[in-house]
XYZ file of C-alpha atoms in Angstrom:
546
model
C 21.754 -17.456 -3.463
C 17.902 -18.451 -2.203
C 17.834 -14.195 -1.430
C 19.252 -13.380 -4.934
C 17.351 -15.400 -6.780
C 14.511 -13.932 -5.783
C 15.555 -10.273 -6.720
C 16.626 -11.394 -9.452
C 13.218 -12.745 -10.291
C 11.671 -8.514 -9.523
C 14.102 -7.471 -11.844
C 12.765 -9.724 -14.363
C 9.296 -9.101 -13.697
C 9.722 -5.072 -13.127
C 10.768 -5.101 -16.692
C 7.174 -6.128 -18.195
C 5.922 -2.645 -15.688
C 6.588 1.370 -17.406
C 8.487 2.488 -15.441
C 5.794 5.879 -15.497
C 3.162 4.355 -14.348
C 2.479 3.112 -10.865
C 0.680 1.072 -8.817
C -1.472 4.238 -7.735
C -1.801 7.794 -6.793
C 0.720 7.534 -3.440
C 2.852 5.690 -5.941
C 3.109 9.003 -8.226
C 3.678 11.733 -5.839
C 6.067 9.788 -4.063
C 8.214 9.762 -7.501
C 6.832 13.524 -7.875
C 9.038 14.022 -5.265
C 12.049 12.440 -6.214
C 12.342 14.387 -9.325
C 11.890 17.575 -7.032
C 15.062 16.093 -4.788
C 16.858 15.275 -7.972
C 16.290 19.092 -9.315
C 17.635 20.830 -5.824
C 20.705 18.600 -6.423
C 20.211 17.427 -2.890
C 16.992 16.054 -0.515
C 14.520 18.825 -0.125
C 11.663 17.420 -0.647
C 9.778 21.101 -2.182
C 7.476 20.252 -5.270
C 7.747 24.198 -5.781
C 4.314 25.253 -7.125
C 4.045 27.738 -10.469
C 0.846 29.506 -9.713
C 1.580 29.815 -5.511
C 1.932 33.781 -6.914
C -1.886 33.962 -7.656
C -2.819 31.251 -5.031
C -1.115 31.210 -2.388
C -3.470 28.562 0.006
C -2.158 26.126 -2.470
C -5.749 25.832 -3.231
C -5.422 24.309 -6.858
C -1.621 22.950 -6.485
C -1.490 19.925 -8.895
C -0.928 17.605 -6.779
C -3.816 17.153 -4.642
C -3.210 16.393 -0.680
C 0.257 18.300 -1.219
C 0.434 21.177 1.555
C 2.665 23.735 2.309
C 5.186 23.882 5.243
C 8.148 25.796 6.086
C 7.488 27.337 3.222
C 7.868 24.070 1.253
C 4.991 22.246 -0.704
C 5.094 18.591 0.703
C 3.159 15.460 -0.712
C 4.740 12.515 1.592
C 4.177 11.774 4.740
C 7.134 10.237 5.287
C 10.221 11.703 3.945
C 13.098 8.347 5.442
C 12.000 5.243 2.697
C 12.838 8.600 -0.087
C 16.629 9.218 1.917
C 17.239 5.522 1.152
C 15.434 5.962 -2.586
C 16.738 9.689 -3.338
C 20.588 8.268 -4.546
C 19.230 5.024 -6.653
C 16.526 7.344 -8.202
C 19.718 8.968 -9.492
C 21.194 6.698 -10.881
C 19.176 4.529 -12.147
C 15.820 6.953 -12.460
C 12.784 5.120 -11.319
C 13.606 1.373 -11.393
C 16.993 2.552 -9.282
C 14.776 3.585 -6.968
C 12.445 0.384 -7.703
C 15.031 -1.521 -5.604
C 14.876 -0.680 -2.565
C 11.420 -2.439 -2.365
C 12.757 -5.694 -4.035
C 14.945 -5.056 -0.803
C 12.154 -5.020 1.492
C 9.957 -7.864 -0.606
C 13.336 -10.772 0.009
C 14.044 -9.050 3.659
C 10.440 -10.166 4.426
C 10.746 -13.446 3.140
C 13.685 -14.028 4.825
C 11.879 -13.075 7.595
C 8.459 -15.427 6.566
C 11.062 -18.681 6.766
C 13.028 -17.338 9.608
C 9.361 -17.633 11.359
C 7.919 -20.811 9.484
C 11.640 -22.404 11.208
C 10.277 -20.505 15.038
C 6.858 -22.341 14.954
C 8.601 -25.996 14.054
C 8.775 -26.574 10.245
C 11.459 -28.350 8.503
C 13.754 -27.194 6.251
C 11.838 -27.530 3.554
C 8.973 -25.854 4.608
C 10.804 -23.138 5.935
C 11.745 -22.495 2.410
C 8.127 -23.120 1.194
C 7.374 -19.671 3.247
C 10.670 -18.005 1.771
C 8.951 -18.831 -2.136
C 5.614 -18.177 -1.358
C 5.195 -14.936 0.314
C 7.919 -14.109 -1.753
C 6.268 -14.674 -4.856
C 2.566 -16.070 -4.159
C 1.271 -12.673 -1.712
C 0.439 -9.348 -1.764
C 4.216 -8.915 -0.695
C 5.220 -9.274 -4.505
C 2.893 -6.838 -5.532
C 4.490 -4.834 -3.388
C 7.751 -5.095 -4.563
C 7.395 -3.472 -7.709
C 6.547 -0.342 -6.578
C 7.929 2.376 -4.271
C 4.862 2.475 -1.934
C 7.345 2.052 1.161
C 5.213 -1.307 2.145
C 7.578 -3.443 1.116
C 9.917 -1.889 3.286
C 7.815 -0.796 5.788
C 6.396 -4.843 6.341
C 9.900 -5.683 6.447
C 10.621 -4.119 9.456
C 7.680 -4.972 10.763
C 8.392 -8.825 10.024
C 11.293 -8.748 11.532
C 9.986 -7.476 14.789
C 7.866 -10.332 14.848
C 10.952 -12.759 14.933
C 12.405 -10.772 17.713
C 9.261 -11.116 19.493
C 8.642 -14.422 18.655
C 12.189 -14.536 20.600
C 11.429 -12.787 23.724
C 8.466 -14.667 24.263
C 10.556 -18.154 23.638
C 14.048 -17.123 25.241
C 15.083 -19.211 28.227
C 17.473 -16.915 29.183
C 16.461 -13.478 30.722
C 19.368 -11.651 28.424
C 18.370 -13.055 25.455
C 14.341 -11.814 25.630
C 15.412 -8.562 26.508
C 18.014 -8.371 23.657
C 15.488 -9.253 21.087
C 12.813 -7.036 22.250
C 15.700 -4.609 21.776
C 16.102 -5.604 18.510
C 12.147 -5.789 17.530
C 12.092 -2.068 19.201
C 13.888 -1.276 16.349
C 12.309 -3.129 13.573
C 9.016 -1.279 14.830
C 10.630 1.792 15.153
C 11.928 2.080 12.276
C 8.711 0.549 10.818
C 6.993 3.511 11.980
C 9.151 5.857 10.087
C 7.365 4.911 6.894
C 3.929 3.700 8.082
C 1.683 3.804 11.017
C -0.010 1.566 11.615
C 3.464 -0.070 12.453
C 2.520 1.728 16.126
C -1.061 -0.250 16.280
C 1.175 -4.040 15.927
C 4.352 -2.890 18.341
C 1.464 -1.833 20.970
C -0.554 -5.025 20.697
C 2.410 -7.255 19.428
C 3.386 -5.960 22.818
C 1.240 -6.423 24.966
C 0.545 -9.591 24.592
C 4.128 -11.204 24.865
C 4.069 -9.067 27.908
C 0.741 -10.859 29.185
C 1.890 -14.582 27.930
C 5.016 -14.025 29.686
C 2.916 -12.829 32.482
C 0.674 -16.371 32.963
C 4.016 -18.882 31.856
C 6.383 -17.123 34.312
C 4.028 -15.949 37.144
C 6.554 -12.910 37.852
C 5.695 -8.969 37.024
C 9.387 -8.101 35.955
C 10.281 -10.102 32.994
C 6.653 -8.411 31.126
C 7.875 -4.833 32.614
C 11.234 -5.418 31.468
C 10.327 -6.600 28.177
C 7.482 -4.336 27.594
C 10.269 -1.380 28.863
C 13.052 -2.438 26.818
C 10.570 -2.824 23.019
C 9.387 0.677 23.848
C 12.475 2.643 24.782
C 14.129 1.091 21.836
C 10.863 1.391 18.932
C 11.492 5.159 20.563
C 14.969 5.640 19.051
C 13.941 5.973 15.221
C 10.513 7.337 15.961
C 12.721 10.002 17.645
C 15.173 9.786 14.989
C 12.153 10.273 11.660
C 10.605 13.487 13.045
C 14.343 14.776 14.183
C 14.415 13.808 10.403
C 11.416 15.055 9.149
C 11.789 19.238 11.132
C 14.980 19.373 9.571
C 14.039 18.846 5.851
C 10.101 19.725 6.083
C 10.434 22.014 9.057
C 7.087 19.214 10.587
C 7.377 16.408 11.584
C 4.880 14.582 8.978
C 4.357 10.938 10.264
C 3.720 12.297 13.892
C 1.518 14.327 12.508
C -0.267 11.395 10.385
C -0.515 8.987 13.473
C -1.909 11.854 15.213
C -4.672 12.545 12.843
C -5.439 9.231 12.339
C -6.019 9.190 16.699
C -8.176 11.430 16.886
C -9.941 10.550 13.594
C -9.849 6.908 15.212
C -13.751 6.052 15.728
C -15.378 8.457 13.365
C -17.558 7.649 10.483
C -18.332 4.537 11.952
C -20.636 3.058 8.883
C -17.483 3.968 6.287
C -15.500 1.969 8.349
C -16.878 -0.851 8.617
C -17.346 -1.253 5.062
C -13.918 -0.207 4.737
C -12.793 -3.413 7.074
C -14.949 -5.769 4.991
C -13.458 -4.888 2.029
C -10.307 -4.423 3.192
C -10.368 -8.476 5.076
C -12.617 -10.470 2.511
C -13.423 -8.361 -0.555
C -12.934 -9.606 -4.305
C -13.205 -6.585 -5.950
C -11.994 -2.666 -5.752
C -15.147 -1.642 -4.524
C -17.258 -2.006 -1.938
C -20.767 -4.010 -2.614
C -22.616 -7.151 -1.429
C -21.399 -9.502 -4.267
C -17.742 -7.954 -3.363
C -18.234 -9.014 0.050
C -20.265 -11.840 0.060
C -18.055 -13.641 -2.604
C -14.756 -12.918 -1.049
C -16.537 -14.239 2.540
C -17.562 -17.017 0.684
C -13.905 -17.677 -0.786
C -12.597 -18.044 2.526
C -15.418 -20.108 3.956
C -15.121 -22.436 0.883
C -11.505 -23.144 1.566
C -11.210 -23.704 4.943
C -13.731 -25.978 5.267
C -11.950 -27.673 1.974
C -9.029 -27.643 3.874
C -10.585 -29.034 7.003
C -12.323 -31.860 5.452
C -9.758 -33.067 3.367
C -7.878 -34.636 6.326
C -9.442 -37.271 6.362
C -10.153 -39.768 3.051
C -13.305 -40.004 4.769
C -14.098 -36.495 3.462
C -12.371 -35.542 0.334
C -15.288 -35.720 -1.554
C -17.061 -32.899 -0.242
C -12.742 -31.125 -0.186
C -13.095 -31.420 -3.244
C -15.829 -29.697 -3.711
C -15.424 -26.756 -1.247
C -12.464 -26.560 -3.235
C -13.683 -26.227 -6.478
C -16.275 -23.978 -5.461
C -13.583 -21.850 -3.936
C -11.804 -21.841 -7.816
C -14.818 -21.437 -9.418
C -15.284 -17.634 -6.526
C -11.727 -17.424 -8.355
C -12.859 -17.996 -11.279
C -15.715 -15.350 -12.361
C -13.902 -12.620 -10.360
C -10.218 -12.795 -12.755
C -13.053 -13.547 -15.594
C -15.349 -10.021 -14.770
C -11.570 -8.219 -15.928
C -8.758 -6.586 -14.348
C -8.649 -4.711 -11.340
C -7.396 -4.736 -7.467
C -7.961 -7.152 -5.044
C -8.643 -5.000 -1.719
C -9.786 -7.993 0.405
C -6.426 -10.114 2.203
C -7.959 -13.523 2.564
C -9.084 -12.532 -1.177
C -4.839 -11.808 -2.190
C -3.587 -13.893 0.317
C -5.680 -17.404 0.418
C -2.828 -18.480 2.475
C -3.934 -16.578 5.182
C -6.886 -18.851 5.796
C -5.354 -21.910 6.146
C -3.552 -20.110 9.261
C -7.120 -18.955 10.092
C -8.545 -23.051 10.184
C -5.447 -24.925 11.940
C -3.248 -21.814 13.345
C -5.623 -22.738 16.808
C -4.032 -26.459 17.087
C -0.631 -25.516 17.219
C 0.524 -23.222 20.750
C 3.782 -22.264 19.794
C 1.211 -20.216 16.620
C -1.654 -18.983 19.017
C -0.006 -15.899 20.817
C 0.672 -14.852 16.833
C -3.209 -15.477 15.930
C -4.237 -13.297 18.279
C -1.594 -10.362 18.150
C -2.331 -11.337 13.813
C -6.024 -10.559 15.314
C -6.536 -8.442 17.771
C -4.601 -5.494 15.935
C -7.351 -5.662 13.713
C -9.960 -3.638 14.722
C -6.613 -0.943 16.026
C -6.120 -0.620 12.520
C -9.242 -0.591 10.956
C -10.717 2.088 13.341
C -7.509 4.356 12.858
C -6.443 3.785 9.259
C -6.439 6.822 6.816
C -10.532 6.696 4.397
C -10.801 6.511 1.710
C -8.140 3.816 0.404
C -9.525 0.613 0.979
C -10.364 0.274 -2.979
C -7.389 1.080 -4.739
C -4.480 -1.271 -3.028
C -3.130 -4.956 -3.554
C -4.592 -7.014 -0.121
C -5.392 -4.692 2.181
C -2.339 -2.975 2.816
C -2.900 -1.683 6.184
C -3.216 -4.373 7.326
C -0.221 -6.697 5.172
C 1.065 -7.836 9.206
C -1.880 -9.548 9.896
C -1.646 -11.129 6.168
C 2.067 -12.109 6.748
C 1.652 -13.859 10.360
C -1.286 -15.487 8.852
C 0.040 -16.636 6.126
C 3.433 -17.846 7.622
C 1.357 -19.896 10.261
C -0.375 -21.170 6.990
C 2.150 -22.268 5.189
C 4.168 -23.973 8.423
C 0.466 -25.598 8.877
C -0.302 -27.338 5.621
C 0.973 -30.492 7.072
C -2.150 -30.858 9.102
C -4.090 -31.176 5.621
C -4.150 -33.650 2.308
C -1.024 -33.342 0.389
C -3.223 -32.193 -2.926
C -5.562 -29.448 -0.566
C -2.128 -27.813 0.213
C -0.977 -27.891 -3.500
C -4.148 -25.983 -3.964
C -4.412 -23.684 -1.679
C -1.111 -22.631 -2.871
C -2.172 -23.216 -6.958
C -4.619 -20.333 -5.823
C -2.032 -17.906 -4.343
C 0.139 -18.364 -7.356
C -3.636 -17.146 -10.236
C -4.606 -14.604 -8.252
C -0.650 -13.492 -7.206
C -0.052 -13.465 -11.191
C -3.857 -11.992 -12.294
C -2.392 -8.830 -10.035
C 0.871 -8.550 -11.800
C -0.815 -8.397 -15.353
C -3.164 -6.062 -13.776
C -0.248 -3.708 -12.381
C 1.685 -4.016 -16.062
C -1.360 -2.695 -17.819
C -1.983 -0.424 -15.355
C 1.175 1.571 -15.207
C 1.244 1.319 -19.133
C -1.937 2.495 -19.655
C -1.451 5.153 -17.090
C 1.755 6.649 -18.708
C 0.190 6.362 -21.648
C -2.942 8.616 -20.819
C -0.629 11.287 -18.545
C 1.786 11.030 -21.687
C -0.997 12.234 -24.231
C -1.955 14.918 -22.057
C 1.292 16.597 -21.483
C 1.528 16.756 -25.404
C -1.686 19.043 -25.447
C -0.985 22.225 -27.039
C -2.757 24.274 -23.532
C -1.156 26.540 -21.593
C -2.501 24.932 -18.743
C -4.600 21.949 -17.606
C -7.508 22.008 -15.413
C -7.984 18.680 -13.640
C -11.708 17.905 -12.065
C -10.293 14.695 -10.972
C -8.398 15.315 -8.200
C -5.584 12.706 -8.440
C -5.177 12.509 -11.536
C -1.979 14.911 -11.831
C -0.448 13.239 -8.257
C -0.927 10.033 -9.692
C 1.345 11.129 -12.948
C 4.457 11.743 -10.746
C 6.854 11.478 -14.162
C 4.312 14.293 -15.916
C 3.282 15.971 -12.241
C 2.591 19.520 -13.424
C 5.667 20.374 -11.946
C 8.456 23.000 -12.892
C 9.101 22.107 -16.758
C 6.221 19.824 -16.697
C 2.449 20.979 -18.578
C 0.683 23.691 -16.391
C -1.608 21.920 -14.311
C -4.478 23.358 -11.777
C -6.787 20.506 -10.114
C -9.470 21.006 -8.763
C -11.119 19.011 -5.478
C -14.632 20.257 -6.423
C -15.724 21.367 -9.499
C -17.491 25.015 -8.357
C -14.330 25.814 -7.794
C -13.668 26.127 -11.487
C -14.512 30.214 -11.687
C -11.431 30.671 -9.013
C -9.295 28.328 -10.897
C -10.005 30.668 -14.176
C -9.280 33.513 -12.514
C -5.567 32.003 -11.556
C -5.406 31.461 -15.688
C -6.241 35.273 -16.397
C -3.706 36.533 -13.364
C -0.847 34.653 -14.629
C -1.545 35.757 -18.591
C -2.413 32.349 -20.004
C -4.518 32.562 -23.222
C -6.009 28.958 -23.073
C -5.964 26.118 -21.203
C -8.046 22.597 -21.182
C -10.828 21.168 -18.751
C -10.524 17.616 -18.676
C -12.455 15.439 -16.772
C -14.021 11.930 -16.612
C -16.380 10.236 -18.892
C -19.867 11.342 -18.022
C -19.319 14.553 -15.992
C -21.676 17.072 -17.231
C -19.586 20.081 -19.328
C -19.820 23.470 -18.193
C -21.903 25.657 -19.704
C -20.543 28.576 -21.451
C -18.085 30.195 -19.546
C -17.226 33.798 -19.265
C -14.502 35.066 -21.546
C -13.538 32.340 -22.625
C -14.556 30.359 -25.600
C -14.834 27.008 -26.173
C -13.168 25.253 -29.725
C -13.105 22.033 -28.946
C -12.777 18.382 -26.882
C -11.693 15.182 -27.088
C -11.367 11.614 -25.868
C -7.836 10.789 -23.572
C -7.837 6.447 -22.615
C -7.355 5.904 -19.274
C -7.519 2.609 -18.535
C -9.934 -0.115 -19.803
C -12.578 1.335 -17.843
C -13.310 4.738 -19.385
C -12.241 7.615 -20.811
C -10.595 11.472 -19.462
C -13.181 13.971 -21.923
C -10.227 17.344 -23.058
C -12.218 20.459 -23.696
C -10.297 23.276 -25.454
C -10.703 26.888 -24.375
C -9.391 30.043 -25.782
C -9.735 33.390 -24.391
C -12.601 35.677 -25.954
C -11.824 38.219 -28.565
C -12.390 41.387 -27.424
């Protein structure tokens, strides 16, 4: 009943979003791929490329990050989630595909309740975990976008619940069964999210060490570790086979390999992105954003601890009021992403504050904490800002959040209500941002699609990719995307070879408009609004008269 109600709430919330605008550019690439699959009437993810004849390397493919593999133009790093979404997309378009993300969020919420109960929480607190994770955490945001984070998190959260059973189960067969189910869950998650492998490795290591200490025998941890690993390999290998069948190569394996090879590289950038995705209040790294986010976490932790004693109630009120003021300042600064985990999910701070006082929660805290540096060292660089609550470390946030909810009884009830209120308010802020973002992006993309020029040449790399519903594919307005403005002359050679008589140069406001272009005459310029933060400048050119 509760699961169905939560699903209905997600459906109602999705009505406020535009189906042609998304949370980020990755989603646009997935929507473009679903459109291509629908055009092929099959699971073939080939986007095609209108200018392949003149640009065989794909340097100017409309969708940034598109690779040419096995004769196909592919813009996604996993096909497993898309294969699940494809039948629903055929039935009801983007909103149909979105049902998969909603289902993932509901399953994650059910896992939150199950884990809270295993940590000793009452039935009422277990249901509180269900609703707070579902409607007052980053899970809420990812439920409303077809980025595969919610379904990947659902598998990882289920795996964490089963691993909990593997270390507390009284009988060997029960432990091994739980380890096998956990392995299958993490393996399924790994076909969609590379960080699932890091979480699986750390959680398995912690469980095995815990069993070694408690059983004083090497047999239980060896058996659990072996079963977990073998079970995990099944869906991972299955996913690799699926990738090769549809794409000609193993996309997720290649992504995992490149992540490992890049681990530790650009240490300064990784440290900044780690700070941004852990405590950042803003969508870009800045001293004020990170210091403000850290201050919020510290104030919440101090306030929750002081609220345990009536004698410290006044100090607790001041600390929590300070945290609330920081949130109000962030909200007053304007709509946008809240990239940090503790900032977007304040209940994680409660888990960090009280988790160590609960023996059953300590291994989970260890898992959540030890995995963070592994993920930060290996995750994809460059995407830390435009995300909600640290998308690569969502399982750490899930574990800390559930521990925090289960431990709310360790503080005064009024303080628990205040922090839960912070979680609701900041999540509501994210929902408003998502609604505004989807509508503004859809309107901007539609305006560009109506342009009369033969081709749009974009100096904004991710612009066409984010507009998955208008992505420059077969039947759409032609696009060429430049990874660097210096490639403009080469892109114009493609336009000439294609026999096209006009093009429009799309730039962010403030970018320098190029001087006279040999063989082309500038005929006009206009602005297109792209979010409240700025505009696009569209400059039109026609072939010069000879």
